[in-house]
CSV table of C-alpha atoms in Angstrom, one decimal:
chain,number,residue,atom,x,y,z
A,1,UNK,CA,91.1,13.5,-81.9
A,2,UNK,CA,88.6,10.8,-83.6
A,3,UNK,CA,85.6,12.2,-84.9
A,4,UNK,CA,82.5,12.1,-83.4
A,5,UNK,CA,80.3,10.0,-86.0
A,6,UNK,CA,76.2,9.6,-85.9
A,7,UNK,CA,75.7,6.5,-88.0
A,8,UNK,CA,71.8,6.4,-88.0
A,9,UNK,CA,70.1,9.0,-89.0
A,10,UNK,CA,67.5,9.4,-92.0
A,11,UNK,CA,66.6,12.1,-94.8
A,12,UNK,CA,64.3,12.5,-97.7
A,13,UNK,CA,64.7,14.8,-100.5
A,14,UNK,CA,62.7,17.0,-100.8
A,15,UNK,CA,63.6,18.4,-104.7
A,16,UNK,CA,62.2,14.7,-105.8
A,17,UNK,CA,59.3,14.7,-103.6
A,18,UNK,CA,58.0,18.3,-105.2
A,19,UNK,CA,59.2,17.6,-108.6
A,20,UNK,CA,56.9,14.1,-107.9
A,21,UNK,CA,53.6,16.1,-106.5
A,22,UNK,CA,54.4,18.2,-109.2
A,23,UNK,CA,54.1,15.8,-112.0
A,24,UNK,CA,57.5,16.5,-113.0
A,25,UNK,CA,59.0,13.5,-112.0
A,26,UNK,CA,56.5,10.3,-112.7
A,27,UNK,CA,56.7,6.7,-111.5
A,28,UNK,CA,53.3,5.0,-112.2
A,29,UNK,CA,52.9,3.4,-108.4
A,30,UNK,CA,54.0,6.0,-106.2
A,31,UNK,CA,51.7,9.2,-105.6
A,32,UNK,CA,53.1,11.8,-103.3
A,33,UNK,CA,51.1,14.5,-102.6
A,34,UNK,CA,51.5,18.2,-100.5
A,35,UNK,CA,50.3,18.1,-96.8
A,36,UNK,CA,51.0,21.9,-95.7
A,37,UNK,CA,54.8,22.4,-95.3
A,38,UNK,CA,55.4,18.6,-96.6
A,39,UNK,CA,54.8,15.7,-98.4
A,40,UNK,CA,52.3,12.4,-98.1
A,41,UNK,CA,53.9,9.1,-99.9
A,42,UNK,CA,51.4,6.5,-101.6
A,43,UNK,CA,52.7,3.6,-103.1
A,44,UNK,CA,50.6,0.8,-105.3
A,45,UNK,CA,47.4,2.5,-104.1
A,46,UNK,CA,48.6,1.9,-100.9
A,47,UNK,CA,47.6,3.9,-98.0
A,48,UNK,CA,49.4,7.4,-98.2
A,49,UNK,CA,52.5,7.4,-95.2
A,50,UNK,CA,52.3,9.9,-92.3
A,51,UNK,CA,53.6,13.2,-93.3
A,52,UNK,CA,57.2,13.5,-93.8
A,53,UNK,CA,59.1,15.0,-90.9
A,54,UNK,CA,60.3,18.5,-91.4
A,55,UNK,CA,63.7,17.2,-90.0
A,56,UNK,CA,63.9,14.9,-92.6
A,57,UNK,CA,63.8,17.5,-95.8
A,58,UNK,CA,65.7,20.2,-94.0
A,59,UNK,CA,69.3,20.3,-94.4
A,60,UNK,CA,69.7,23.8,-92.2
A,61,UNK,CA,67.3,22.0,-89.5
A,62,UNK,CA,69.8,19.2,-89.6
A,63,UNK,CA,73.4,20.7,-89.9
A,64,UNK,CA,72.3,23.0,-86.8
A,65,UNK,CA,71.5,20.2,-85.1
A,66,UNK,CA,74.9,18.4,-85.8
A,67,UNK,CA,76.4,21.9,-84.3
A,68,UNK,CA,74.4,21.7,-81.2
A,69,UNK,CA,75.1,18.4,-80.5
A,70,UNK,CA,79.2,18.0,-81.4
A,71,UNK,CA,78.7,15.3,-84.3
A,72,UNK,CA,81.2,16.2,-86.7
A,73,UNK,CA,80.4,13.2,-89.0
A,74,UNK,CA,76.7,12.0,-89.9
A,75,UNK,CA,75.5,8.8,-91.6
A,76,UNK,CA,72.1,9.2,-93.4
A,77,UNK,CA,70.3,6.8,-95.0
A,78,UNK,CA,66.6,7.0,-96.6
A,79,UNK,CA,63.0,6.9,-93.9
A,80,UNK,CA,62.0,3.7,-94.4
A,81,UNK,CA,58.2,4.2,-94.8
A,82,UNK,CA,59.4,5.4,-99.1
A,83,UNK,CA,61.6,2.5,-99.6
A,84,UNK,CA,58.7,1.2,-102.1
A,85,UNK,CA,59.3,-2.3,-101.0
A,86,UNK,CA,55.2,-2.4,-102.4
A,87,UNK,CA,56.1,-1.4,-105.7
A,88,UNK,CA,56.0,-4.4,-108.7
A,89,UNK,CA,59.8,-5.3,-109.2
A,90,UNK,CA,61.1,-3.3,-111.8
A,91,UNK,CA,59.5,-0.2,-110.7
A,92,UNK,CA,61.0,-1.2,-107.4
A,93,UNK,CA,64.7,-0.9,-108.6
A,94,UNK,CA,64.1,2.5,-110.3
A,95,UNK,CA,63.1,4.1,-107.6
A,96,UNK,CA,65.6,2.9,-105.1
A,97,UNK,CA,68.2,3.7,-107.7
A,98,UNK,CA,67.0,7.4,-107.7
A,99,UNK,CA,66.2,7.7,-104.0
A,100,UNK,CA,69.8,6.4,-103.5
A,101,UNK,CA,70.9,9.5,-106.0
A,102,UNK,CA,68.6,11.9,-104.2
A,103,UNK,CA,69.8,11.2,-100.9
A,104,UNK,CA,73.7,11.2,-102.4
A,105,UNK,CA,72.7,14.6,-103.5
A,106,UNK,CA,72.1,15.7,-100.1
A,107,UNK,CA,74.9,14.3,-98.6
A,108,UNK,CA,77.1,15.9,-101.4
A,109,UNK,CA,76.0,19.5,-100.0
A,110,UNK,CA,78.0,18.6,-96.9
A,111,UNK,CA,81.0,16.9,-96.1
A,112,UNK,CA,79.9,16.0,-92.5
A,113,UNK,CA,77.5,13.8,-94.6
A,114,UNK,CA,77.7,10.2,-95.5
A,115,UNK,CA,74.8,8.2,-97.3
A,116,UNK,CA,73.5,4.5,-97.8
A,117,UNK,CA,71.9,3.4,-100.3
A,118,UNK,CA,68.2,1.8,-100.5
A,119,UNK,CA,67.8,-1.3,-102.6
A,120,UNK,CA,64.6,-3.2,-103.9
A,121,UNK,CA,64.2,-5.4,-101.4
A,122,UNK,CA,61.2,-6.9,-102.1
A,123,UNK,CA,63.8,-8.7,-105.8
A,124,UNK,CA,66.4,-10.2,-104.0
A,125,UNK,CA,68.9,-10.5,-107.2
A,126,UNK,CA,67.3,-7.0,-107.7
A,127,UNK,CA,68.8,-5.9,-104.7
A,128,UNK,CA,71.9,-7.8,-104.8
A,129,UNK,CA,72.6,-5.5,-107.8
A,130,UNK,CA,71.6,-2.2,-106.5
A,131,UNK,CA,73.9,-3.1,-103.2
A,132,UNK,CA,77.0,-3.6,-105.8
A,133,UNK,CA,75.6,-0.7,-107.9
A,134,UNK,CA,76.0,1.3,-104.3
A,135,UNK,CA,79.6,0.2,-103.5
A,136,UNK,CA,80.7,1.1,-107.2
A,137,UNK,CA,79.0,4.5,-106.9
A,138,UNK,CA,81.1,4.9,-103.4
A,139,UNK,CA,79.3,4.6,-100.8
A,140,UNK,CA,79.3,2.5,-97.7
A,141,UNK,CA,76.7,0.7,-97.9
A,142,UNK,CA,73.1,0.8,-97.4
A,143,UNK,CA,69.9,0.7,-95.0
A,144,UNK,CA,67.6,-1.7,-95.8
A,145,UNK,CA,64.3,-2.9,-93.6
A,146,UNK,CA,63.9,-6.5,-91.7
A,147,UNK,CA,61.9,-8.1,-94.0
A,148,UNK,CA,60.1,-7.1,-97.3
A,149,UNK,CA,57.2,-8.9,-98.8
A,150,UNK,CA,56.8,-11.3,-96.0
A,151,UNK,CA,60.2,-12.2,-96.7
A,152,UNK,CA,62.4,-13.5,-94.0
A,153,UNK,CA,66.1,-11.6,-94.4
A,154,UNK,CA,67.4,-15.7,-94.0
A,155,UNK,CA,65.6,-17.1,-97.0
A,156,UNK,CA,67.7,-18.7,-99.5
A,157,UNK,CA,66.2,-16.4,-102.0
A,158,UNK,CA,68.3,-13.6,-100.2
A,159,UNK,CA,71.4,-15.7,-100.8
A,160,UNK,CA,72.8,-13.8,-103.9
A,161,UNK,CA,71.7,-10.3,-101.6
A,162,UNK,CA,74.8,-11.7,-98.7
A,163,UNK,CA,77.0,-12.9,-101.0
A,164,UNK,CA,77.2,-9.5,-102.8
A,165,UNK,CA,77.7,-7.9,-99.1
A,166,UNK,CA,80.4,-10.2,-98.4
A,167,UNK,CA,81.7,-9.5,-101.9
A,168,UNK,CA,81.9,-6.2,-101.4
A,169,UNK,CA,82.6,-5.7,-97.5
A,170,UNK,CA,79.5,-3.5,-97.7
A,171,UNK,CA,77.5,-2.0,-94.9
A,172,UNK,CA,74.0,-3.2,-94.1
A,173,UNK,CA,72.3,-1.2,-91.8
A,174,UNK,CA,69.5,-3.2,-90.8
A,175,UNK,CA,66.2,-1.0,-89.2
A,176,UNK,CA,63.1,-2.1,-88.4
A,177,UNK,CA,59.7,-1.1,-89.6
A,178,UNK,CA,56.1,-2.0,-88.9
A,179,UNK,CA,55.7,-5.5,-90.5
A,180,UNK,CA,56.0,-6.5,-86.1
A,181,UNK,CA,52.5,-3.9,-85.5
A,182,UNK,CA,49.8,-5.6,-84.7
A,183,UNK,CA,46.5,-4.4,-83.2
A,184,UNK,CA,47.8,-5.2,-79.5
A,185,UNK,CA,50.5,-2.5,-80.6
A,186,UNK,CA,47.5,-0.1,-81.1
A,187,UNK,CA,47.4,1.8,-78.0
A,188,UNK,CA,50.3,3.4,-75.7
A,189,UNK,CA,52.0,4.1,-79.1
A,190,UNK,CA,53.7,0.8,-78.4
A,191,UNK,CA,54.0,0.5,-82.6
A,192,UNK,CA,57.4,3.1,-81.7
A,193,UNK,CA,57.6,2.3,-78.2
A,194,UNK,CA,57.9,-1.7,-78.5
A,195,UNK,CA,56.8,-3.3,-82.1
A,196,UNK,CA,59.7,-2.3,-84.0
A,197,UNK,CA,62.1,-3.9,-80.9
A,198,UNK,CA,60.1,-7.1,-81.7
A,199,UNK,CA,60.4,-6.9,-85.6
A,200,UNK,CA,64.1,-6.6,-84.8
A,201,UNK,CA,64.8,-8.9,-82.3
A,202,UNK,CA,62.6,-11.7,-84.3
A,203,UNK,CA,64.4,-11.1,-87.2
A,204,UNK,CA,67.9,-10.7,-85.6
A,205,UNK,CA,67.3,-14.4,-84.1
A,206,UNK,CA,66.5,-16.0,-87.4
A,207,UNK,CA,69.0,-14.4,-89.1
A,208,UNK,CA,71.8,-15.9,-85.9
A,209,UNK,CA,69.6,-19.4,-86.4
A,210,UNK,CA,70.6,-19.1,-90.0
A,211,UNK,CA,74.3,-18.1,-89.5
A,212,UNK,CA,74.0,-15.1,-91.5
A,213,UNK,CA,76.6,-13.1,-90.1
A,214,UNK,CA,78.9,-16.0,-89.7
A,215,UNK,CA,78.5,-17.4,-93.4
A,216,UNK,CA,79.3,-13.9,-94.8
A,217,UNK,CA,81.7,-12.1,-92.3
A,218,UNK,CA,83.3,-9.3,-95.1
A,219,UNK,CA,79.3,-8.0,-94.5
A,220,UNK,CA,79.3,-5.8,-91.6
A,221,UNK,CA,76.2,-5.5,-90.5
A,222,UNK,CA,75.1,-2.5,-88.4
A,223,UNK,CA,71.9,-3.2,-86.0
A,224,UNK,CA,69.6,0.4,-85.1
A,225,UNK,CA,68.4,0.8,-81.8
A,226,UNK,CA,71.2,-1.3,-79.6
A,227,UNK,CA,69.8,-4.6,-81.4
A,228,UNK,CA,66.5,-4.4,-79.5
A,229,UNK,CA,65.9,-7.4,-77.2
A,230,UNK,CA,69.0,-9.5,-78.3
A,231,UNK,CA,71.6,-9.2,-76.3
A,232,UNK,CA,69.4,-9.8,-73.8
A,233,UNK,CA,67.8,-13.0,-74.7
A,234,UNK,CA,71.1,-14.3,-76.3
A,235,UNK,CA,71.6,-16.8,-73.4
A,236,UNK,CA,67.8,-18.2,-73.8
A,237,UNK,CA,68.9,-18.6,-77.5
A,238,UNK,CA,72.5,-20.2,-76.9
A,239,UNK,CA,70.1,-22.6,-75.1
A,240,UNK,CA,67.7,-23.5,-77.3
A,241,UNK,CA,70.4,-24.1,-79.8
A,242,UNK,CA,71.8,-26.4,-77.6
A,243,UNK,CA,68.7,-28.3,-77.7
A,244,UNK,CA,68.3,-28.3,-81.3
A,245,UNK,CA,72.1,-28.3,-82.6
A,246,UNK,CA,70.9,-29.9,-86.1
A,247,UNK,CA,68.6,-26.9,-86.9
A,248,UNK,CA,70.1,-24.0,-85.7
A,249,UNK,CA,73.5,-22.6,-86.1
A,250,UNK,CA,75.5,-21.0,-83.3
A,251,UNK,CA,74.0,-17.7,-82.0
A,252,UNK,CA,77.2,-16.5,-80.5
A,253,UNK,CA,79.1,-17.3,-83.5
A,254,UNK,CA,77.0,-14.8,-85.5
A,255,UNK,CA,76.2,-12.4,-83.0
A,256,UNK,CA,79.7,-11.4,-82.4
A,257,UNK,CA,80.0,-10.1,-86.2
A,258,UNK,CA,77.5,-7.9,-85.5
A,259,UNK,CA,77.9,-3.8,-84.7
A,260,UNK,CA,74.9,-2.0,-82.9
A,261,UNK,CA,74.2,1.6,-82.3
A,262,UNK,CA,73.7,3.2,-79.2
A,263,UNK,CA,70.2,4.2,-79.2
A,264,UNK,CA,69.3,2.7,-75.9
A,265,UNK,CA,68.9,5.7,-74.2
A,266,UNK,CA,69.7,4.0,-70.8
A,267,UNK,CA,73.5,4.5,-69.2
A,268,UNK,CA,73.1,1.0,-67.9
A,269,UNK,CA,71.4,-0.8,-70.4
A,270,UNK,CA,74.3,1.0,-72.8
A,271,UNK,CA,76.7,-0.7,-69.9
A,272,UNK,CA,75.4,-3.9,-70.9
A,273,UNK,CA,75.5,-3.9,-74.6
A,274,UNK,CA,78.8,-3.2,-74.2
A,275,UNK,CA,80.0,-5.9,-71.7
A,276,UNK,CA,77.7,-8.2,-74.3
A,277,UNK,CA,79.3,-7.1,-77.6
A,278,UNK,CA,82.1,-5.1,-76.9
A,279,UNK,CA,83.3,-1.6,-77.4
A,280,UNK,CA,84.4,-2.2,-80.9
A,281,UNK,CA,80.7,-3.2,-81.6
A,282,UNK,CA,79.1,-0.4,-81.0
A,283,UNK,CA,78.6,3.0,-82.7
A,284,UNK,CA,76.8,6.4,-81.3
A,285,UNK,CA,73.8,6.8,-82.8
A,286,UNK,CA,70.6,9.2,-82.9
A,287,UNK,CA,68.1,7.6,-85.5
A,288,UNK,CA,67.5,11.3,-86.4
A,289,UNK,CA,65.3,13.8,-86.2
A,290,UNK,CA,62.5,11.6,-84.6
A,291,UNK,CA,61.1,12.7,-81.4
A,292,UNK,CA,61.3,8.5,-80.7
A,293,UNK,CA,65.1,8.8,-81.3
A,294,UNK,CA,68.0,9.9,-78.9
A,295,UNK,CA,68.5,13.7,-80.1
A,296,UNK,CA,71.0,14.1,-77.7
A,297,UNK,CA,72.9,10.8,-78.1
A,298,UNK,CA,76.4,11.9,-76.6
A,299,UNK,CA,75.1,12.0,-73.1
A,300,UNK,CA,74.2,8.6,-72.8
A,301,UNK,CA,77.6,7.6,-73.6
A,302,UNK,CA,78.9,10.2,-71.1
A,303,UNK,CA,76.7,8.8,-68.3
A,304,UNK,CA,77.5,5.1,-69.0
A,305,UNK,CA,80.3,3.9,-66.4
A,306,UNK,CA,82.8,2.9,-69.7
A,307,UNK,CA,86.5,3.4,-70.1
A,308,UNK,CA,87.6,6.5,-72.0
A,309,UNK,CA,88.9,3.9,-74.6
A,310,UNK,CA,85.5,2.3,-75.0
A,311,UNK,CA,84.1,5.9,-75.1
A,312,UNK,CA,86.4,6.8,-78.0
A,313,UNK,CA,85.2,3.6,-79.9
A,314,UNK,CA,82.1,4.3,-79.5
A,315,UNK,CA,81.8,8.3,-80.6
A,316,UNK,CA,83.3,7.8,-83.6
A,317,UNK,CA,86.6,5.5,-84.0
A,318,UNK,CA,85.0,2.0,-85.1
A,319,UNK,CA,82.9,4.3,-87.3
A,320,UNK,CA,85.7,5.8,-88.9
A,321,UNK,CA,86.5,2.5,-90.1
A,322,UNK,CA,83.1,1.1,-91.3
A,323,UNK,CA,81.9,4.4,-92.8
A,324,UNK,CA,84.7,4.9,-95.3
């Protein structure tokens, strides 16, 4: 039987994070400090992060959990809020390269684990070297956020960044953060409930536009939470390129190189990511252990009226094959 295979999910370590508010470890811009059972993360005089989830430091908490639920397999990459995408440049690409070690380290503990790597986004030929560092060491790939710095993923700065995914067939497992949050976000706790669907979606659309995915098709690009509003608006898009076939290149050329996870949450709106991208296209996923993510994500894939063969794909086969 396939393995059934979480691909988003996200740790921190905790042995850097105490040997850091302990002094032990040093980086000049980024201050982490105790907060009862946890951490705070500062970076650049920045404001500190919200505490760090308990989920995301425990490796019990989490290999119960992969018990409970029947995951057999779990991709983890790093929470995005201590990617240091504030730090200066240099400082930037040290500590990704040791939060990429740290969170290997916890993955080593466990062979149900898999990790990605975080690279210094904000210095694209920075990060085009930490994603080939990544493959070298191993792994997959890595998790990066939808923009860093103001920086659009489809710049032509980011050009070396794709070629050295295509180079290397790796994995980029693109996840939103806050950069969509404005102060209309404010209330409802629409920043989890909506802004990061935007941030995606926006980005996701200028990334098609730019025929990303098409130009560099080794680079298999994984999309969290089901791709947010894309496949829904990809006929408005289709359109618009047809209206403006000189500036834009093919949506549907680019979004059928894309994979998406399955936190949707909905049987039917899992129905329709399917019918839009395929089985093949899409890969169970949590986004682990936040109470905003699907903690029980096999039963939406259960629920959804799918074949058993699109069910199989989905729990774990396509993963099998990215993930190695």
């Amino acid at each position: 039987m396939t393995a059934v295979i979480d691909v988003h999910a996200h740790a921190a370590p905790r042995t850097l994070l105490s040997d850091l508010a302990a002094g032990r470890e040093r980086f000049p811009g980024v201050e982490v400090r105790s907060h009862e059972s946890t951490y705070t993360v500062a970076f650049s005089g920045g404001t500190p992060t919200r505490p760090i989830a308990p989920g995301l430091i425990d490796l019990d908490r989490r290999l119960g959990w992969l018990d409970e639920q029947g995951v057999e397999r779990q991709v983890i990459g790093g929470w995005l809020d201590i990617f240091g995408y504030d730090l200066p440049a240099a400082e930037g690409a040290a500590w990704a390269e040791l939060l990429t070690s740290a969170v290997g380290e916890i993955a080593a503990a466990d062979e149900r684990l898999t990790a990605l790597g975080t690279v210094p986004l904000q210095d694209p030929e920075r990060a085009a070297a930490a994603l080939v560092a990544c493959r070298r060491a191993g792994l997959p790939g890595i998790m990066i956020a939808t923009r860093a710095g103001g920086r659009e993923l489809d710049d032509p700065a980011y050009t070396s960044f794709w070629e050295a995914a295509d180079d290397t067939g790796a994995v980029v497992f693109l996840h939103p953060g806050f950069a969509g949050a404005g102060p209309r976000y404010q209330d409802f706790g629409l920043v989890n409930g909506l802004a990061r669907l935007e941030d995606s979606t926006v980005t996701l659309a200028r990334m098609l536009y730019a025929g990303i995915p098409a130009r560099f098709p080794r680079a298999r690009i994984v999309v969290a939470h089901g791709g947010a509003a894309l496949p829904y608006v990809l006929g408005r898009l289709t359109r618009n390129h047809a209206l403006h076939p000189q500036t834009t290149a093919d949506p549907l050329e680019s979004f059928a190189r894309l994979y998406f996870d399955s936190v949707v949450f909905d049987p039917l709106t899992l129905e329709f990511l399917v019918a839009k991208a395929g089985a093949a296209r899409v890969l169970l996923g949590s986004d682990y252990p936040f109470p905003i993510g699907d903690l029980a994500p096999r039963e939406v894939v259960g629920q959804a009226d799918l074949k058993d063969s699109d069910r199989t794909a989905i729990l774990g086969q396509t993963a099998a094959e990215l993930f190695t």
